[in-house]
């Protein structure tokens, strides 16, 4: 079975940094785009960031562009989301997902394109 395990969330002060990890098993993540999504209290799930199967392309929501950075470590079958200069409005439950199609040219923003999801990790940013 395919599993994604997220880690790295927690409580951080505004302006601080957190690095989230997404480790896969049962699927070679380097063949698939990875998307990051979040759900804030009282809000709908939204796209945060996406990275192409080989890391050649990345995509970021306007709200996080310039502050968040994605990277991949194929040897560890892991994808990272580095989150810098965090704001209270970044407080949300974050989760990663793997694209259902191999070698897609661009990481999808549509959550329906992803077939397996991690359990998620809470990020709370205090003022």
GROMACS .gro file of N, CA and C in nm:
model
  381
    1UNK      N    1   0.082  -0.117   0.000
    1UNK     CA    2   0.000   0.000   0.000
    1UNK      C    3   0.087   0.125   0.000
    2UNK      N    4   0.032   0.233  -0.051
    2UNK     CA    5   0.101   0.360  -0.057
    2UNK      C    6   0.070   0.440   0.069
    3UNK      N    7   0.174   0.490   0.132
    3UNK     CA    8   0.157   0.572   0.250
    3UNK      C    9   0.247   0.693   0.243
    4UNK      N   10   0.197   0.805   0.291
    4UNK     CA   11   0.274   0.927   0.309
    4UNK      C   12   0.269   0.964   0.456
    5UNK      N   13   0.384   0.992   0.512
    5UNK     CA   14   0.394   1.028   0.653
    5UNK      C   15   0.454   1.167   0.663
    6UNK      N   16   0.379   1.258   0.723
    6UNK     CA   17   0.424   1.395   0.741
    6UNK      C   18   0.476   1.416   0.882
    7UNK      N   19   0.572   1.505   0.893
    7UNK     CA   20   0.628   1.539   1.023
    7UNK      C   21   0.684   1.681   1.017
    8UNK      N   22   0.712   1.736   1.132
    8UNK     CA   23   0.776   1.866   1.141
    8UNK      C   24   0.688   1.980   1.188
    9UNK      N   25   0.558   1.956   1.199
    9UNK     CA   26   0.469   2.061   1.244
    9UNK      C   27   0.485   2.091   1.391
   10UNK      N   28   0.426   2.201   1.433
   10UNK     CA   29   0.432   2.241   1.572
   10UNK      C   30   0.394   2.386   1.590
   11UNK      N   31   0.432   2.439   1.704
   11UNK     CA   32   0.403   2.577   1.740
   11UNK      C   33   0.527   2.662   1.714
   12UNK      N   34   0.507   2.775   1.646
   12UNK     CA   35   0.617   2.864   1.612
   12UNK      C   36   0.568   3.008   1.621
   13UNK      N   37   0.658   3.098   1.656
   13UNK     CA   38   0.623   3.239   1.663
   13UNK      C   39   0.621   3.300   1.523
   14UNK      N   40   0.541   3.405   1.507
   14UNK     CA   41   0.538   3.478   1.381
   14UNK      C   42   0.678   3.523   1.344
   15UNK      N   43   0.711   3.507   1.216
   15UNK     CA   44   0.844   3.538   1.168
   15UNK      C   45   0.940   3.422   1.173
   16UNK      N   46   0.902   3.314   1.237
   16UNK     CA   47   0.987   3.198   1.249
   16UNK      C   48   0.975   3.104   1.130
   17UNK      N   49   1.040   2.989   1.142
   17UNK     CA   50   1.047   2.893   1.033
   17UNK      C   51   1.014   2.753   1.081
   18UNK      N   52   0.957   2.675   0.992
   18UNK     CA   53   0.928   2.534   1.016
   18UNK      C   54   0.956   2.458   0.887
   19UNK      N   55   1.010   2.338   0.900
   19UNK     CA   56   1.035   2.251   0.786
   19UNK      C   57   0.950   2.126   0.798
   20UNK      N   58   0.860   2.107   0.703
   20UNK     CA   59   0.777   1.989   0.699
   20UNK      C   60   0.839   1.883   0.610
   21UNK      N   61   0.825   1.756   0.650
   21UNK     CA   62   0.873   1.644   0.572
   21UNK      C   63   0.756   1.557   0.530
   22UNK      N   64   0.768   1.498   0.412
   22UNK     CA   65   0.668   1.406   0.360
   22UNK      C   66   0.743   1.284   0.307
   23UNK      N   67   0.742   1.175   0.383
   23UNK     CA   68   0.814   1.054   0.346
   23UNK      C   69   0.717   0.950   0.292
   24UNK      N   70   0.749   0.895   0.175
   24UNK     CA   71   0.662   0.799   0.111
   24UNK      C   72   0.710   0.655   0.127
   25UNK      N   73   0.616   0.563   0.118
   25UNK     CA   74   0.645   0.421   0.111
   25UNK      C   75   0.542   0.356   0.019
   26UNK      N   76   0.582   0.248  -0.047
   26UNK     CA   77   0.494   0.181  -0.140
   26UNK      C   78   0.483   0.248  -0.276
   27UNK      N   79   0.551   0.358  -0.294
   27UNK     CA   80   0.553   0.430  -0.421
   27UNK      C   81   0.681   0.512  -0.428
   28UNK      N   82   0.746   0.509  -0.544
   28UNK     CA   83   0.864   0.590  -0.566
   28UNK      C   84   0.818   0.732  -0.595
   29UNK      N   85   0.832   0.819  -0.498
   29UNK     CA   86   0.781   0.955  -0.511
   29UNK      C   87   0.850   1.032  -0.622
   30UNK      N   88   0.971   0.993  -0.658
   30UNK     CA   89   1.042   1.066  -0.763
   30UNK      C   90   0.979   1.049  -0.900
   31UNK      N   91   0.878   0.963  -0.911
   31UNK     CA   92   0.803   0.948  -1.035
   31UNK      C   93   0.676   1.034  -1.037
   32UNK      N   94   0.646   1.101  -0.928
   32UNK     CA   95   0.518   1.170  -0.913
   32UNK      C   96   0.537   1.312  -0.861
   33UNK      N   97   0.452   1.401  -0.910
   33UNK     CA   98   0.444   1.532  -0.848
   33UNK      C   99   0.388   1.519  -0.707
   34UNK      N  100   0.428   1.610  -0.620
   34UNK     CA  101   0.379   1.616  -0.483
   34UNK      C  102   0.313   1.752  -0.462
   35UNK      N  103   0.195   1.749  -0.404
   35UNK     CA  104   0.125   1.872  -0.371
   35UNK      C  105   0.114   1.890  -0.221
   36UNK      N  106   0.114   2.015  -0.178
   36UNK     CA  107   0.092   2.051  -0.039
   36UNK      C  108  -0.037   2.131  -0.029
   37UNK      N  109  -0.120   2.095   0.066
   37UNK     CA  110  -0.248   2.161   0.090
   37UNK      C  111  -0.260   2.192   0.238
   38UNK      N  112  -0.349   2.284   0.269
   38UNK     CA  113  -0.374   2.317   0.409
   38UNK      C  114  -0.521   2.351   0.430
   39UNK      N  115  -0.565   2.328   0.553
   39UNK     CA  116  -0.699   2.366   0.593
   39UNK      C  117  -0.690   2.444   0.724
   40UNK      N  118  -0.731   2.570   0.719
   40UNK     CA  119  -0.735   2.654   0.836
   40UNK      C  120  -0.871   2.642   0.903
   41UNK      N  121  -0.880   2.673   1.033
   41UNK     CA  122  -1.008   2.663   1.102
   41UNK      C  123  -1.116   2.746   1.034
   42UNK      N  124  -1.230   2.683   1.007
   42UNK     CA  125  -1.342   2.751   0.946
   42UNK      C  126  -1.327   2.781   0.798
   43UNK      N  127  -1.223   2.729   0.734
   43UNK     CA  128  -1.199   2.756   0.594
   43UNK      C  129  -1.191   2.626   0.515
   44UNK      N  130  -1.206   2.639   0.384
   44UNK     CA  131  -1.193   2.525   0.296
   44UNK      C  132  -1.047   2.490   0.273
   45UNK      N  133  -1.022   2.367   0.233
   45UNK     CA  134  -0.888   2.325   0.199
   45UNK      C  135  -0.837   2.404   0.079
   46UNK      N  136  -0.711   2.443   0.083
   46UNK     CA  137  -0.655   2.522  -0.025
   46UNK      C  138  -0.518   2.470  -0.064
   47UNK      N  139  -0.485   2.492  -0.190
   47UNK     CA  140  -0.355   2.457  -0.242
   47UNK      C  141  -0.249   2.549  -0.186
   48UNK      N  142  -0.136   2.492  -0.149
   48UNK     CA  143  -0.024   2.568  -0.095
   48UNK      C  144   0.095   2.568  -0.190
   49UNK      N  145   0.138   2.450  -0.232
   49UNK     CA  146   0.257   2.437  -0.314
   49UNK      C  147   0.257   2.303  -0.385
   50UNK      N  148   0.331   2.295  -0.495
   50UNK     CA  149   0.347   2.171  -0.568
   50UNK      C  150   0.484   2.164  -0.631
   51UNK      N  151   0.536   2.042  -0.645
   51UNK     CA  152   0.668   2.022  -0.703
   51UNK      C  153   0.661   1.909  -0.804
   52UNK      N  154   0.721   1.929  -0.921
   52UNK     CA  155   0.722   1.828  -1.026
   52UNK      C  156   0.798   1.704  -0.981
   53UNK      N  157   0.774   1.594  -1.051
   53UNK     CA  158   0.832   1.464  -1.015
   53UNK      C  159   0.984   1.470  -1.001
   54UNK      N  160   1.050   1.551  -1.083
   54UNK     CA  161   1.195   1.563  -1.078
   54UNK      C  162   1.241   1.694  -1.014
   55UNK      N  163   1.149   1.770  -0.959
   55UNK     CA  164   1.182   1.898  -0.900
   55UNK      C  165   1.207   2.008  -1.000
   56UNK      N  166   1.187   1.981  -1.129
   56UNK     CA  167   1.217   2.078  -1.233
   56UNK      C  168   1.123   2.197  -1.236
   57UNK      N  169   1.004   2.180  -1.184
   57UNK     CA  170   0.907   2.288  -1.176
   57UNK      C  171   0.847   2.291  -1.037
   58UNK      N  172   0.822   2.409  -0.989
   58UNK     CA  173   0.751   2.427  -0.863
   58UNK      C  174   0.641   2.529  -0.881
   59UNK      N  175   0.543   2.523  -0.794
   59UNK     CA  176   0.429   2.612  -0.799
   59UNK      C  177   0.393   2.649  -0.655
   60UNK      N  178   0.354   2.776  -0.634
   60UNK     CA  179   0.322   2.824  -0.501
   60UNK      C  180   0.198   2.912  -0.507
   61UNK      N  181   0.114   2.897  -0.407
   61UNK     CA  182   0.003   2.990  -0.392
   61UNK      C  183   0.058   3.130  -0.367
   62UNK      N  184  -0.015   3.231  -0.413
   62UNK     CA  185   0.031   3.369  -0.397
   62UNK      C  186   0.056   3.404  -0.250
   63UNK      N  187  -0.023   3.346  -0.161
   63UNK     CA  188  -0.012   3.379  -0.020
   63UNK      C  189   0.118   3.333   0.044
   64UNK      N  190   0.187   3.236  -0.018
   64UNK     CA  191   0.310   3.183   0.040
   64UNK      C  192   0.431   3.204  -0.050
   65UNK      N  193   0.411   3.255  -0.169
   65UNK     CA  194   0.520   3.273  -0.264
   65UNK      C  195   0.627   3.364  -0.205
   66UNK      N  196   0.751   3.322  -0.217
   66UNK     CA  197   0.863   3.396  -0.162
   66UNK      C  198   0.896   3.361  -0.019
   67UNK      N  199   0.808   3.289   0.049
   67UNK     CA  200   0.832   3.250   0.187
   67UNK      C  201   0.850   3.099   0.202
   68UNK      N  202   0.782   3.021   0.119
   68UNK     CA  203   0.789   2.875   0.126
   68UNK      C  204   0.874   2.822   0.012
   69UNK      N  205   0.948   2.715   0.038
   69UNK     CA  206   1.034   2.653  -0.062
   69UNK      C  207   1.023   2.502  -0.053
   70UNK      N  208   1.007   2.438  -0.168
   70UNK     CA  209   1.000   2.292  -0.175
   70UNK      C  210   1.131   2.233  -0.223
   71UNK      N  211   1.159   2.110  -0.181
   71UNK     CA  212   1.275   2.038  -0.229
   71UNK      C  213   1.247   1.888  -0.219
   72UNK      N  214   1.331   1.810  -0.287
   72UNK     CA  215   1.314   1.664  -0.289
   72UNK      C  216   1.446   1.596  -0.258
   73UNK      N  217   1.437   1.484  -0.189
   73UNK     CA  218   1.551   1.397  -0.164
   73UNK      C  219   1.509   1.258  -0.208
   74UNK      N  220   1.542   1.223  -0.331
   74UNK     CA  221   1.496   1.096  -0.387
   74UNK      C  222   1.553   0.975  -0.313
   75UNK      N  223   1.676   0.986  -0.264
   75UNK     CA  224   1.737   0.875  -0.192
   75UNK      C  225   1.658   0.839  -0.066
   76UNK      N  226   1.593   0.939  -0.007
   76UNK     CA  227   1.512   0.918   0.113
   76UNK      C  228   1.364   0.907   0.081
   77UNK      N  229   1.328   0.916  -0.047
   77UNK     CA  230   1.189   0.913  -0.089
   77UNK      C  231   1.106   1.015  -0.010
   78UNK      N  232   1.161   1.135   0.001
   78UNK     CA  233   1.105   1.237   0.088
   78UNK      C  234   1.100   1.371   0.016
   79UNK      N  235   0.995   1.445   0.045
   79UNK     CA  236   0.977   1.581  -0.006
   79UNK      C  237   0.967   1.674   0.114
   80UNK      N  238   1.024   1.793   0.101
   80UNK     CA  239   1.027   1.889   0.210
   80UNK      C  240   0.957   2.018   0.171
   81UNK      N  241   0.896   2.080   0.270
   81UNK     CA  242   0.839   2.213   0.255
   81UNK      C  243   0.900   2.302   0.363
   82UNK      N  244   0.990   2.389   0.322
   82UNK     CA  245   1.051   2.485   0.412
   82UNK      C  246   0.963   2.609   0.419
   83UNK      N  247   0.918   2.644   0.537
   83UNK     CA  248   0.827   2.755   0.556
   83UNK      C  249   0.897   2.862   0.640
   84UNK      N  250   0.922   2.977   0.580
   84UNK     CA  251   0.992   3.087   0.645
   84UNK      C  252   0.901   3.207   0.662
   85UNK      N  253   0.941   3.296   0.752
   85UNK     CA  254   0.868   3.420   0.779
   85UNK      C  255   0.719   3.391   0.797
   86UNK      N  256   0.692   3.298   0.884
   86UNK     CA  257   0.555   3.252   0.905
   86UNK      C  258   0.468   3.362   0.964
   87UNK      N  259   0.341   3.360   0.925
   87UNK     CA  260   0.242   3.455   0.970
   87UNK      C  261   0.130   3.381   1.044
   88UNK      N  262   0.059   3.450   1.133
   88UNK     CA  263  -0.052   3.384   1.201
   88UNK      C  264  -0.154   3.324   1.104
   89UNK      N  265  -0.174   3.386   0.989
   89UNK     CA  266  -0.269   3.333   0.893
   89UNK      C  267  -0.221   3.204   0.825
   90UNK      N  268  -0.095   3.165   0.849
   90UNK     CA  269  -0.046   3.036   0.801
   90UNK      C  270  -0.090   2.921   0.891
   91UNK      N  271  -0.147   2.952   1.005
   91UNK     CA  272  -0.193   2.849   1.097
   91UNK      C  273  -0.296   2.760   1.027
   92UNK      N  274  -0.267   2.630   1.022
   92UNK     CA  275  -0.354   2.537   0.951
   92UNK      C  276  -0.303   2.396   0.971
   93UNK      N  277  -0.384   2.301   0.929
   93UNK     CA  278  -0.344   2.162   0.922
   93UNK      C  279  -0.289   2.138   0.782
   94UNK      N  280  -0.163   2.099   0.774
   94UNK     CA  281  -0.094   2.082   0.646
   94UNK      C  282  -0.080   1.935   0.610
   95UNK      N  283  -0.099   1.903   0.484
   95UNK     CA  284  -0.080   1.766   0.440
   95UNK      C  285  -0.028   1.761   0.297
   96UNK      N  286   0.045   1.655   0.269
   96UNK     CA  287   0.100   1.634   0.136
   96UNK      C  288   0.022   1.525   0.065
   97UNK      N  289   0.034   1.523  -0.067
   97UNK     CA  290  -0.035   1.425  -0.148
   97UNK      C  291   0.049   1.393  -0.271
   98UNK      N  292   0.035   1.270  -0.321
   98UNK     CA  293   0.111   1.226  -0.437
   98UNK      C  294   0.019   1.218  -0.560
   99UNK      N  295   0.068   1.271  -0.670
   99UNK     CA  296  -0.006   1.273  -0.796
   99UNK      C  297  -0.035   1.130  -0.842
  100UNK      N  298  -0.157   1.107  -0.892
  100UNK     CA  299  -0.195   0.975  -0.939
  100UNK      C  300  -0.135   0.937  -1.073
  101UNK      N  301  -0.072   1.031  -1.142
  101UNK     CA  302  -0.012   1.008  -1.273
  101UNK      C  303   0.138   1.029  -1.263
  102UNK      N  304   0.215   0.940  -1.322
  102UNK     CA  305   0.360   0.953  -1.322
  102UNK      C  306   0.407   1.055  -1.424
  103UNK      N  307   0.515   1.124  -1.392
  103UNK     CA  308   0.589   1.211  -1.483
  103UNK      C  309   0.506   1.322  -1.545
  104UNK      N  310   0.409   1.372  -1.471
  104UNK     CA  311   0.330   1.485  -1.521
  104UNK      C  312   0.421   1.607  -1.536
  105UNK      N  313   0.393   1.687  -1.640
  105UNK     CA  314   0.481   1.798  -1.674
  105UNK      C  315   0.481   1.909  -1.570
  106UNK      N  316   0.370   1.928  -1.501
  106UNK     CA  317   0.357   2.037  -1.405
  106UNK      C  318   0.276   1.990  -1.286
  107UNK      N  319   0.315   2.027  -1.165
  107UNK     CA  320   0.241   1.980  -1.047
  107UNK      C  321   0.100   2.038  -1.045
  108UNK      N  322  -0.001   1.953  -1.031
  108UNK     CA  323  -0.139   2.002  -1.035
  108UNK      C  324  -0.176   2.084  -0.912
  109UNK      N  325  -0.266   2.179  -0.932
  109UNK     CA  326  -0.328   2.251  -0.821
  109UNK      C  327  -0.459   2.187  -0.779
  110UNK      N  328  -0.519   2.111  -0.868
  110UNK     CA  329  -0.647   2.046  -0.842
  110UNK      C  330  -0.626   1.927  -0.750
  111UNK      N  331  -0.688   1.928  -0.633
  111UNK     CA  332  -0.669   1.820  -0.537
  111UNK      C  333  -0.723   1.686  -0.587
  112UNK      N  334  -0.810   1.689  -0.687
  112UNK     CA  335  -0.864   1.565  -0.742
  112UNK      C  336  -0.762   1.488  -0.824
  113UNK      N  337  -0.650   1.550  -0.857
  113UNK     CA  338  -0.546   1.482  -0.932
  113UNK      C  339  -0.457   1.395  -0.843
  114UNK      N  340  -0.471   1.406  -0.714
  114UNK     CA  341  -0.388   1.332  -0.619
  114UNK      C  342  -0.464   1.213  -0.563
  115UNK      N  343  -0.395   1.099  -0.555
  115UNK     CA  344  -0.464   0.976  -0.515
  115UNK      C  345  -0.431   0.927  -0.375
  116UNK      N  346  -0.319   0.968  -0.318
  116UNK     CA  347  -0.285   0.930  -0.182
  116UNK      C  348  -0.243   1.053  -0.104
  117UNK      N  349  -0.287   1.057   0.021
  117UNK     CA  350  -0.266   1.172   0.108
  117UNK      C  351  -0.204   1.132   0.239
  118UNK      N  352  -0.119   1.219   0.292
  118UNK     CA  353  -0.063   1.197   0.423
  118UNK      C  354  -0.164   1.226   0.532
  119UNK      N  355  -0.126   1.193   0.654
  119UNK     CA  356  -0.216   1.212   0.769
  119UNK      C  357  -0.225   1.357   0.811
  120UNK      N  358  -0.131   1.439   0.769
  120UNK     CA  359  -0.132   1.580   0.801
  120UNK      C  360  -0.055   1.611   0.928
  121UNK      N  361  -0.019   1.737   0.941
  121UNK     CA  362   0.051   1.785   1.060
  121UNK      C  363   0.008   1.929   1.086
  122UNK      N  364  -0.013   1.961   1.213
  122UNK     CA  365  -0.061   2.092   1.251
  122UNK      C  366   0.054   2.191   1.262
  123UNK      N  367   0.036   2.307   1.202
  123UNK     CA  368   0.128   2.419   1.217
  123UNK      C  369   0.050   2.535   1.278
  124UNK      N  370   0.096   2.581   1.392
  124UNK     CA  371   0.032   2.692   1.461
  124UNK      C  372   0.132   2.806   1.476
  125UNK      N  373   0.096   2.923   1.427
  125UNK     CA  374   0.183   3.040   1.431
  125UNK      C  375   0.123   3.141   1.526
  126UNK      N  376   0.195   3.172   1.631
  126UNK     CA  377   0.148   3.266   1.732
  126UNK      C  378   0.196   3.407   1.701
  127UNK      N  379   0.118   3.506   1.746
  127UNK     CA  380   0.152   3.646   1.723
  127UNK      C  381   0.265   3.692   1.815
   0.00000   0.00000   0.00000
